[in-house]
Amino acid sequence: MKPGSGQDSASTPGLPAPVAGSRARLGAIILSGGRASRMGGVDKTALTVAGRSLLSRTVQAAGAVCDGTVVVVGAPPVDPAAGHELVVDSEPNAGSIPLEAASADADTSLIPRSGPSHLVVMREEPAGGGPVAAIAAAIGRVEADEVLLLAGDLAAGDRAVAALLTAGLDDAAGADGVVLVDRAGRRQWLCARIRTQALVDAAARQTEPVGARMSDLFADLRCRYLPDTTGVTTDVDTWQDLSRARSRESGASMNDRTLPPEALDEWSSVLRDRFGLDAEQVPIALVLDLARDVAHDVARPAAPLSAFVAGLVAGRAGGTPEDAAAALAEVVALAGAWAEGRAPHSGGGGV
């Protein structure tokens, strides 16, 4: 348990507890300001896997093991763990602006602080200057001997943190850090553990950090490159990535010929996230009932067509959950009448 925090790090599954004594203090920099261009510009770090946002999952994992500062550059986590003391760190750092200026409508009550691990949420200046600019702005806030560099859109940030803790620096004679390498052989700079002073020096050598490449930042760092054999470096760049991440967590396969209910829920969640829908606007049970009844009473190919028409009718009526339920019920009733020979026959001209 962290001294004075009232929170046991063992509450985060799979993470080793911080070791007291003379070990190097550990901090973290988590970048959450990506554009998500392949996902329509949504805040992908706010997307959920296993009931937690991607960013909060990583922040909570880092906070559980770090006794130094944890810095989030970009948007704050939308669902921090309950029980944290809420604070705002508003003093700007060189090359940075405080959270209030970065996002005037941000809910600063969502910034947790727990024990000696201090969480700072900030934004690089200019915002959107890229990962090197974000790290250069944040590194001055890190009060620790070593720092975890993490992406805010990691599919399993908690497991990434655990892997980097296992890959300690004590056995890396003369090394400045450890970087994980994904299965395709790409060095994942935002899945790394670096000596803080080495990173400070590397950032100082960047005369123009805005738009700089991460490989330039790491050019003079002596790092060990370790293969990621378990997929912890996987991030979420597309809706398909999100679907796969949710399926891995639930243990369900999105490609099973007969989908279990939890896999259908995951696909429904992907659809809702993509199109900004609430759960009540996607009545899975009613749609499945329609598909079953129409397939039985009319024909199987008529089921998806009927669901599409019901959606059009509901949208034309106003698009409320009540409108959707009424349209689905009307189609089911019409299919039943069709099976009994009572349905009116169209003249083929439409309306």
Short mmCIF file of C-alpha atoms in Angstrom, two decimals:
data_model
loop_
_atom_site.label_atom_id
_atom_site.label_comp_id
_atom_site.label_asym_id
_atom_site.label_seq_id
_atom_site.Cartn_x
_atom_site.Cartn_y
_atom_site.Cartn_z
CA MET A 1 0.00 0.00 0.00
CA LYS A 2 1.33 3.43 -0.81
CA PRO A 3 2.13 5.39 2.30
CA GLY A 4 -0.75 7.70 3.11
CA SER A 5 -2.73 6.75 0.01
CA GLY A 6 -5.25 4.37 1.47
CA GLN A 7 -5.05 2.41 -1.79
CA ASP A 8 -3.46 -1.00 -2.21
CA SER A 9 -1.71 -1.39 -5.55
CA ALA A 10 -2.67 -5.05 -5.49
CA SER A 11 -6.16 -3.87 -6.37
CA THR A 12 -4.95 -3.49 -9.94
CA PRO A 13 -4.76 -7.09 -11.25
CA GLY A 14 -1.43 -8.23 -12.65
CA LEU A 15 0.64 -5.29 -11.34
CA PRO A 16 3.49 -5.79 -8.88
CA ALA A 17 3.31 -3.65 -5.75
CA PRO A 18 5.78 -0.76 -5.42
CA VAL A 19 8.89 -1.85 -3.53
CA ALA A 20 9.87 0.30 -0.58
CA GLY A 21 13.48 1.14 0.12
CA SER A 22 16.28 2.46 -2.03
CA ARG A 23 14.98 1.51 -5.47
CA ALA A 24 14.76 4.16 -8.17
CA ARG A 25 11.63 6.29 -8.03
CA LEU A 26 9.34 5.69 -10.98
CA GLY A 27 7.14 8.22 -12.80
CA ALA A 28 5.20 8.16 -16.07
CA ILE A 29 4.31 10.28 -19.09
CA ILE A 30 1.10 9.25 -20.85
CA LEU A 31 0.20 10.86 -24.18
CA SER A 32 -3.51 11.21 -24.90
CA GLY A 33 -3.68 13.89 -27.56
CA GLY A 34 -3.73 11.90 -30.82
CA ARG A 35 -6.02 12.95 -33.68
CA ALA A 36 -7.72 9.55 -34.30
CA SER A 37 -8.11 10.41 -38.00
CA ARG A 38 -8.99 6.81 -38.87
CA MET A 39 -11.82 6.84 -36.32
CA GLY A 40 -13.55 10.01 -37.42
CA GLY A 41 -11.74 12.24 -34.93
CA VAL A 42 -13.29 10.74 -31.79
CA ASP A 43 -11.42 10.86 -28.47
CA LYS A 44 -10.27 7.28 -28.72
CA THR A 45 -8.64 7.32 -25.27
CA ALA A 46 -12.18 7.71 -23.86
CA LEU A 47 -13.39 4.53 -25.58
CA THR A 48 -14.01 1.69 -23.15
CA VAL A 49 -12.67 -1.84 -22.87
CA ALA A 50 -13.88 -4.03 -20.01
CA GLY A 51 -15.80 -1.13 -18.51
CA ARG A 52 -12.92 1.35 -18.32
CA SER A 53 -11.66 3.94 -20.78
CA LEU A 54 -8.34 3.17 -22.45
CA LEU A 55 -6.70 6.19 -20.83
CA SER A 56 -8.05 5.55 -17.33
CA ARG A 57 -6.90 1.96 -17.50
CA THR A 58 -3.34 3.09 -18.23
CA VAL A 59 -3.43 5.99 -15.74
CA GLN A 60 -4.70 3.75 -12.96
CA ALA A 61 -2.05 1.12 -13.68
CA ALA A 62 0.74 3.70 -13.72
CA GLY A 63 -0.57 5.34 -10.55
CA ALA A 64 -0.58 1.98 -8.79
CA VAL A 65 3.15 1.41 -9.30
CA CYS A 66 4.64 4.90 -9.58
CA ASP A 67 5.88 6.79 -6.53
CA GLY A 68 6.90 9.77 -8.67
CA THR A 69 4.84 12.10 -10.83
CA VAL A 70 2.44 10.73 -13.46
CA VAL A 71 1.89 13.27 -16.26
CA VAL A 72 -0.95 13.02 -18.76
CA VAL A 73 -0.41 15.21 -21.82
CA GLY A 74 -3.76 15.83 -23.49
CA ALA A 75 -7.27 15.09 -22.32
CA PRO A 76 -7.81 13.94 -18.72
CA PRO A 77 -9.20 10.47 -18.01
CA VAL A 78 -13.00 10.44 -18.13
CA ASP A 79 -13.51 7.77 -15.50
CA PRO A 80 -10.77 7.88 -12.83
CA ALA A 81 -10.87 5.33 -10.06
CA ALA A 82 -13.10 6.26 -7.17
CA GLY A 83 -11.58 7.29 -3.88
CA HIS A 84 -8.88 9.64 -5.17
CA GLU A 85 -8.32 13.10 -3.78
CA LEU A 86 -9.17 15.56 -6.57
CA VAL A 87 -6.68 18.32 -7.38
CA VAL A 88 -5.78 20.63 -10.24
CA ASP A 89 -2.17 21.39 -11.15
CA SER A 90 -2.39 24.68 -13.00
CA GLU A 91 1.18 25.97 -13.06
CA PRO A 92 2.46 25.90 -16.65
CA ASN A 93 5.84 24.42 -17.51
CA ALA A 94 8.17 25.83 -20.15
CA GLY A 95 6.72 24.83 -23.48
CA SER A 96 3.38 23.92 -21.96
CA ILE A 97 0.10 25.52 -20.96
CA PRO A 98 -2.09 24.65 -17.97
CA LEU A 99 -5.09 22.38 -18.38
CA GLU A 100 -7.59 25.21 -17.97
CA ALA A 101 -6.16 27.04 -20.98
CA ALA A 102 -5.77 23.87 -23.01
CA SER A 103 -9.40 22.87 -22.63
CA ALA A 104 -11.73 25.45 -21.19
CA ASP A 105 -14.61 22.99 -21.03
CA ALA A 106 -12.60 20.16 -19.45
CA ASP A 107 -13.98 18.79 -16.21
CA THR A 108 -11.00 19.38 -13.93
CA SER A 109 -12.72 17.45 -11.13
CA LEU A 110 -11.62 14.34 -12.98
CA ILE A 111 -7.94 14.74 -12.06
CA PRO A 112 -7.09 12.27 -9.29
CA ARG A 113 -4.21 12.37 -6.85
CA SER A 114 -3.31 9.52 -4.58
CA GLY A 115 -0.51 9.42 -2.00
CA PRO A 116 3.01 10.35 -3.13
CA SER A 117 2.20 9.73 -6.80
CA HIS A 118 1.16 13.14 -8.14
CA LEU A 119 -0.98 13.19 -11.29
CA VAL A 120 -0.57 16.23 -13.55
CA VAL A 121 -2.76 16.82 -16.61
CA MET A 122 -1.37 19.33 -19.11
CA ARG A 123 -1.13 20.15 -22.81
CA GLU A 124 1.91 20.87 -24.96
CA GLU A 125 2.15 24.24 -26.67
CA PRO A 126 1.13 24.39 -29.41
CA ALA A 127 -1.49 21.71 -28.85
CA GLY A 128 -1.13 18.90 -31.36
CA GLY A 129 2.61 19.47 -31.70
CA GLY A 130 3.29 15.73 -31.74
CA PRO A 131 4.71 13.22 -29.27
CA VAL A 132 8.23 14.70 -29.03
CA ALA A 133 6.81 18.15 -28.23
CA ALA A 134 4.50 16.57 -25.64
CA ILE A 135 7.35 14.68 -23.96
CA ALA A 136 9.60 17.77 -24.01
CA ALA A 137 6.85 19.76 -22.29
CA ALA A 138 6.10 17.06 -19.73
CA ILE A 139 9.54 15.83 -18.73
CA GLY A 140 10.19 18.84 -16.49
CA ARG A 141 7.20 17.80 -14.39
CA VAL A 142 8.45 14.26 -13.71
CA GLU A 143 9.87 13.95 -10.21
CA ALA A 144 11.35 10.47 -10.51
CA ASP A 145 14.56 8.63 -11.45
CA GLU A 146 12.94 6.61 -14.22
CA VAL A 147 9.89 7.32 -16.37
CA LEU A 148 7.44 5.12 -18.21
CA LEU A 149 6.52 6.44 -21.66
CA LEU A 150 3.03 5.25 -22.54
CA ALA A 151 0.42 5.85 -25.23
CA GLY A 152 -3.04 6.74 -23.99
CA ASP A 153 -4.66 4.48 -26.59
CA LEU A 154 -3.02 1.21 -25.57
CA ALA A 155 -5.56 -1.59 -25.72
CA ALA A 156 -4.26 -3.04 -22.45
CA GLY A 157 -2.24 -0.33 -20.74
CA ASP A 158 -2.23 -2.20 -17.44
CA ARG A 159 -0.45 -5.16 -19.01
CA ALA A 160 1.98 -2.84 -20.77
CA VAL A 161 2.89 -1.28 -17.42
CA ALA A 162 3.41 -4.73 -15.90
CA ALA A 163 5.68 -5.75 -18.79
CA LEU A 164 7.81 -2.63 -18.42
CA LEU A 165 8.17 -3.22 -14.69
CA THR A 166 9.41 -6.72 -15.40
CA ALA A 167 11.89 -5.27 -17.91
CA GLY A 168 13.77 -3.29 -15.26
CA LEU A 169 16.88 -1.24 -15.90
CA ASP A 170 19.03 -2.62 -13.08
CA ASP A 171 20.26 -5.49 -15.25
CA ALA A 172 20.88 -3.22 -18.25
CA ALA A 173 24.47 -2.14 -17.67
CA GLY A 174 24.99 1.30 -19.15
CA ALA A 175 21.57 1.35 -20.78
CA ASP A 176 19.41 4.46 -20.76
CA GLY A 177 16.22 2.52 -21.10
CA VAL A 178 14.12 -0.32 -22.41
CA VAL A 179 11.81 -0.14 -25.46
CA LEU A 180 9.34 -2.86 -26.43
CA VAL A 181 9.25 -4.06 -30.04
CA ASP A 182 5.97 -5.30 -31.50
CA ARG A 183 5.49 -8.51 -33.45
CA ALA A 184 6.02 -6.70 -36.75
CA GLY A 185 9.45 -5.53 -35.59
CA ARG A 186 8.44 -1.91 -34.98
CA ARG A 187 9.96 -0.14 -32.00
CA GLN A 188 7.14 1.13 -29.82
CA TRP A 189 8.57 4.34 -28.39
CA LEU A 190 5.46 4.89 -26.30
CA CYS A 191 5.86 1.58 -24.56
CA ALA A 192 9.21 2.25 -22.92
CA ARG A 193 10.99 2.77 -19.60
CA ILE A 194 13.75 5.39 -19.63
CA ARG A 195 16.11 6.99 -17.14
CA THR A 196 14.66 10.43 -16.53
CA GLN A 197 17.90 12.40 -16.80
CA ALA A 198 18.75 10.67 -20.09
CA LEU A 199 15.34 11.66 -21.45
CA VAL A 200 15.75 15.24 -20.19
CA ASP A 201 19.07 15.47 -22.04
CA ALA A 202 17.59 13.93 -25.20
CA ALA A 203 14.69 16.39 -25.15
CA ALA A 204 17.09 19.31 -24.68
CA ARG A 205 18.92 18.29 -27.85
CA GLN A 206 15.72 18.71 -29.89
CA THR A 207 15.97 22.24 -31.26
CA GLU A 208 12.51 21.98 -32.85
CA PRO A 209 10.41 19.38 -31.00
CA VAL A 210 7.14 20.31 -32.73
CA GLY A 211 6.59 17.75 -35.46
CA ALA A 212 9.82 15.90 -34.64
CA ARG A 213 10.04 12.12 -34.95
CA MET A 214 10.29 9.87 -31.94
CA SER A 215 13.25 8.12 -33.56
CA ASP A 216 15.09 11.47 -33.44
CA LEU A 217 14.41 11.80 -29.72
CA PHE A 218 15.78 8.32 -29.11
CA ALA A 219 18.70 8.62 -31.55
CA ASP A 220 21.37 9.14 -28.87
CA LEU A 221 19.76 7.02 -26.16
CA ARG A 222 21.33 3.64 -25.45
CA CYS A 223 18.29 1.40 -25.16
CA ARG A 224 17.63 -2.30 -24.96
CA TYR A 225 14.96 -3.40 -27.45
CA LEU A 226 12.87 -6.24 -26.10
CA PRO A 227 10.35 -8.23 -28.15
CA ASP A 228 6.72 -7.93 -27.11
CA THR A 229 5.69 -11.57 -27.11
CA THR A 230 2.24 -11.07 -25.57
CA GLY A 231 0.81 -8.17 -27.58
CA VAL A 232 0.89 -5.54 -24.81
CA THR A 233 2.04 -2.87 -27.30
CA THR A 234 -1.20 -3.17 -29.31
CA ASP A 235 -2.99 0.17 -29.58
CA VAL A 236 -6.40 1.22 -30.85
CA ASP A 237 -6.18 3.08 -34.17
CA THR A 238 -9.33 1.79 -35.89
CA TRP A 239 -12.80 0.57 -34.98
CA GLN A 240 -11.62 -2.94 -35.83
CA ASP A 241 -8.81 -2.58 -33.28
CA LEU A 242 -11.38 -1.60 -30.65
CA SER A 243 -13.56 -4.57 -31.53
CA ARG A 244 -10.62 -6.97 -31.25
CA ALA A 245 -9.57 -5.47 -27.91
CA ARG A 246 -13.05 -5.86 -26.48
CA SER A 247 -13.30 -9.40 -27.79
CA ARG A 248 -9.97 -10.34 -26.20
CA GLU A 249 -11.12 -9.00 -22.84
CA SER A 250 -14.47 -10.79 -22.95
CA GLY A 251 -13.01 -14.01 -24.32
CA ALA A 252 -15.55 -13.90 -27.15
CA SER A 253 -14.77 -14.23 -30.82
CA MET A 254 -16.40 -11.73 -33.14
CA ASN A 255 -16.03 -14.24 -35.97
CA ASP A 256 -17.91 -17.16 -34.44
CA ARG A 257 -20.65 -18.37 -36.76
CA THR A 258 -23.04 -18.36 -33.78
CA LEU A 259 -22.31 -15.25 -31.73
CA PRO A 260 -22.59 -15.56 -27.95
CA PRO A 261 -24.58 -12.73 -26.37
CA GLU A 262 -21.49 -10.98 -25.00
CA ALA A 263 -19.89 -10.85 -28.47
CA LEU A 264 -23.05 -9.32 -29.92
CA ASP A 265 -22.98 -6.80 -27.09
CA GLU A 266 -19.40 -5.93 -28.02
CA TRP A 267 -20.35 -5.36 -31.67
CA SER A 268 -23.33 -3.28 -30.61
CA SER A 269 -21.01 -1.22 -28.41
CA VAL A 270 -18.69 -0.59 -31.35
CA LEU A 271 -21.65 0.61 -33.43
CA ARG A 272 -22.89 2.86 -30.65
CA ASP A 273 -19.46 4.41 -30.13
CA ARG A 274 -18.99 5.01 -33.85
CA PHE A 275 -22.37 6.69 -34.38
CA GLY A 276 -22.86 8.36 -30.99
CA LEU A 277 -25.84 6.27 -29.89
CA ASP A 278 -27.09 5.42 -26.41
CA ALA A 279 -27.69 1.82 -25.38
CA GLU A 280 -31.46 2.34 -25.30
CA GLN A 281 -31.37 3.46 -28.94
CA VAL A 282 -30.09 0.02 -30.00
CA PRO A 283 -32.71 -2.48 -28.73
CA ILE A 284 -30.83 -5.70 -29.44
CA ALA A 285 -33.50 -8.02 -28.06
CA LEU A 286 -36.29 -6.42 -30.12
CA VAL A 287 -34.21 -6.50 -33.31
CA LEU A 288 -33.37 -10.18 -32.74
CA ASP A 289 -37.03 -10.93 -32.14
CA LEU A 290 -37.89 -9.22 -35.42
CA ALA A 291 -35.21 -11.20 -37.28
CA ARG A 292 -36.46 -14.48 -35.83
CA ASP A 293 -40.13 -13.82 -36.54
CA VAL A 294 -39.64 -12.47 -40.06
CA ALA A 295 -37.28 -15.34 -40.95
CA HIS A 296 -39.93 -17.79 -39.74
CA ASP A 297 -43.03 -16.09 -41.13
CA VAL A 298 -41.68 -14.68 -44.42
CA ALA A 299 -38.18 -15.84 -45.37
CA ARG A 300 -34.68 -15.64 -43.92
CA PRO A 301 -33.43 -13.06 -46.46
CA ALA A 302 -36.39 -10.86 -45.47
CA ALA A 303 -35.03 -10.46 -41.92
CA PRO A 304 -32.19 -7.96 -42.58
CA LEU A 305 -34.35 -6.11 -45.10
CA SER A 306 -37.14 -5.81 -42.54
CA ALA A 307 -34.74 -4.55 -39.85
CA PHE A 308 -33.47 -1.91 -42.27
CA VAL A 309 -37.00 -0.77 -43.11
CA ALA A 310 -37.91 -0.65 -39.40
CA GLY A 311 -34.91 1.60 -38.81
CA LEU A 312 -35.98 3.94 -41.61
CA VAL A 313 -39.52 4.11 -40.26
CA ALA A 314 -38.28 4.79 -36.71
CA GLY A 315 -35.97 7.54 -37.94
CA ARG A 316 -38.73 9.17 -39.96
CA ALA A 317 -40.99 9.12 -36.90
CA GLY A 318 -38.42 10.87 -34.71
CA GLY A 319 -35.80 8.26 -33.81
CA THR A 320 -36.68 7.84 -30.14
CA PRO A 321 -36.45 4.41 -28.45
CA GLU A 322 -40.26 4.39 -28.41
CA ASP A 323 -40.36 5.05 -32.15
CA ALA A 324 -37.93 2.18 -32.74
CA ALA A 325 -39.95 -0.22 -30.57
CA ALA A 326 -43.18 0.73 -32.35
CA ALA A 327 -41.66 0.25 -35.81
CA LEU A 328 -40.16 -3.12 -34.89
CA ALA A 329 -43.48 -4.28 -33.42
CA GLU A 330 -45.35 -3.19 -36.54
CA VAL A 331 -43.00 -5.15 -38.81
CA VAL A 332 -43.32 -8.26 -36.61
CA ALA A 333 -47.12 -7.97 -36.71
CA LEU A 334 -47.03 -7.54 -40.48
CA ALA A 335 -44.85 -10.66 -40.84
CA GLY A 336 -47.34 -12.65 -38.76
CA ALA A 337 -50.20 -11.45 -40.95
CA TRP A 338 -48.17 -12.37 -44.03
CA ALA A 339 -47.73 -15.93 -42.79
CA GLU A 340 -51.51 -16.21 -42.30
CA GLY A 341 -52.27 -14.72 -45.68
CA ARG A 342 -53.78 -11.59 -44.16
CA ALA A 343 -51.11 -9.05 -45.09
CA PRO A 344 -52.12 -6.46 -47.69
CA HIS A 345 -50.32 -6.93 -50.99
CA SER A 346 -48.50 -3.96 -52.49
CA GLY A 347 -49.33 -2.80 -55.96
CA GLY A 348 -45.59 -2.37 -56.52
CA GLY A 349 -45.70 1.38 -57.02
CA GLY A 350 -44.45 2.43 -53.57
CA VAL A 351 -45.27 5.79 -52.00
#
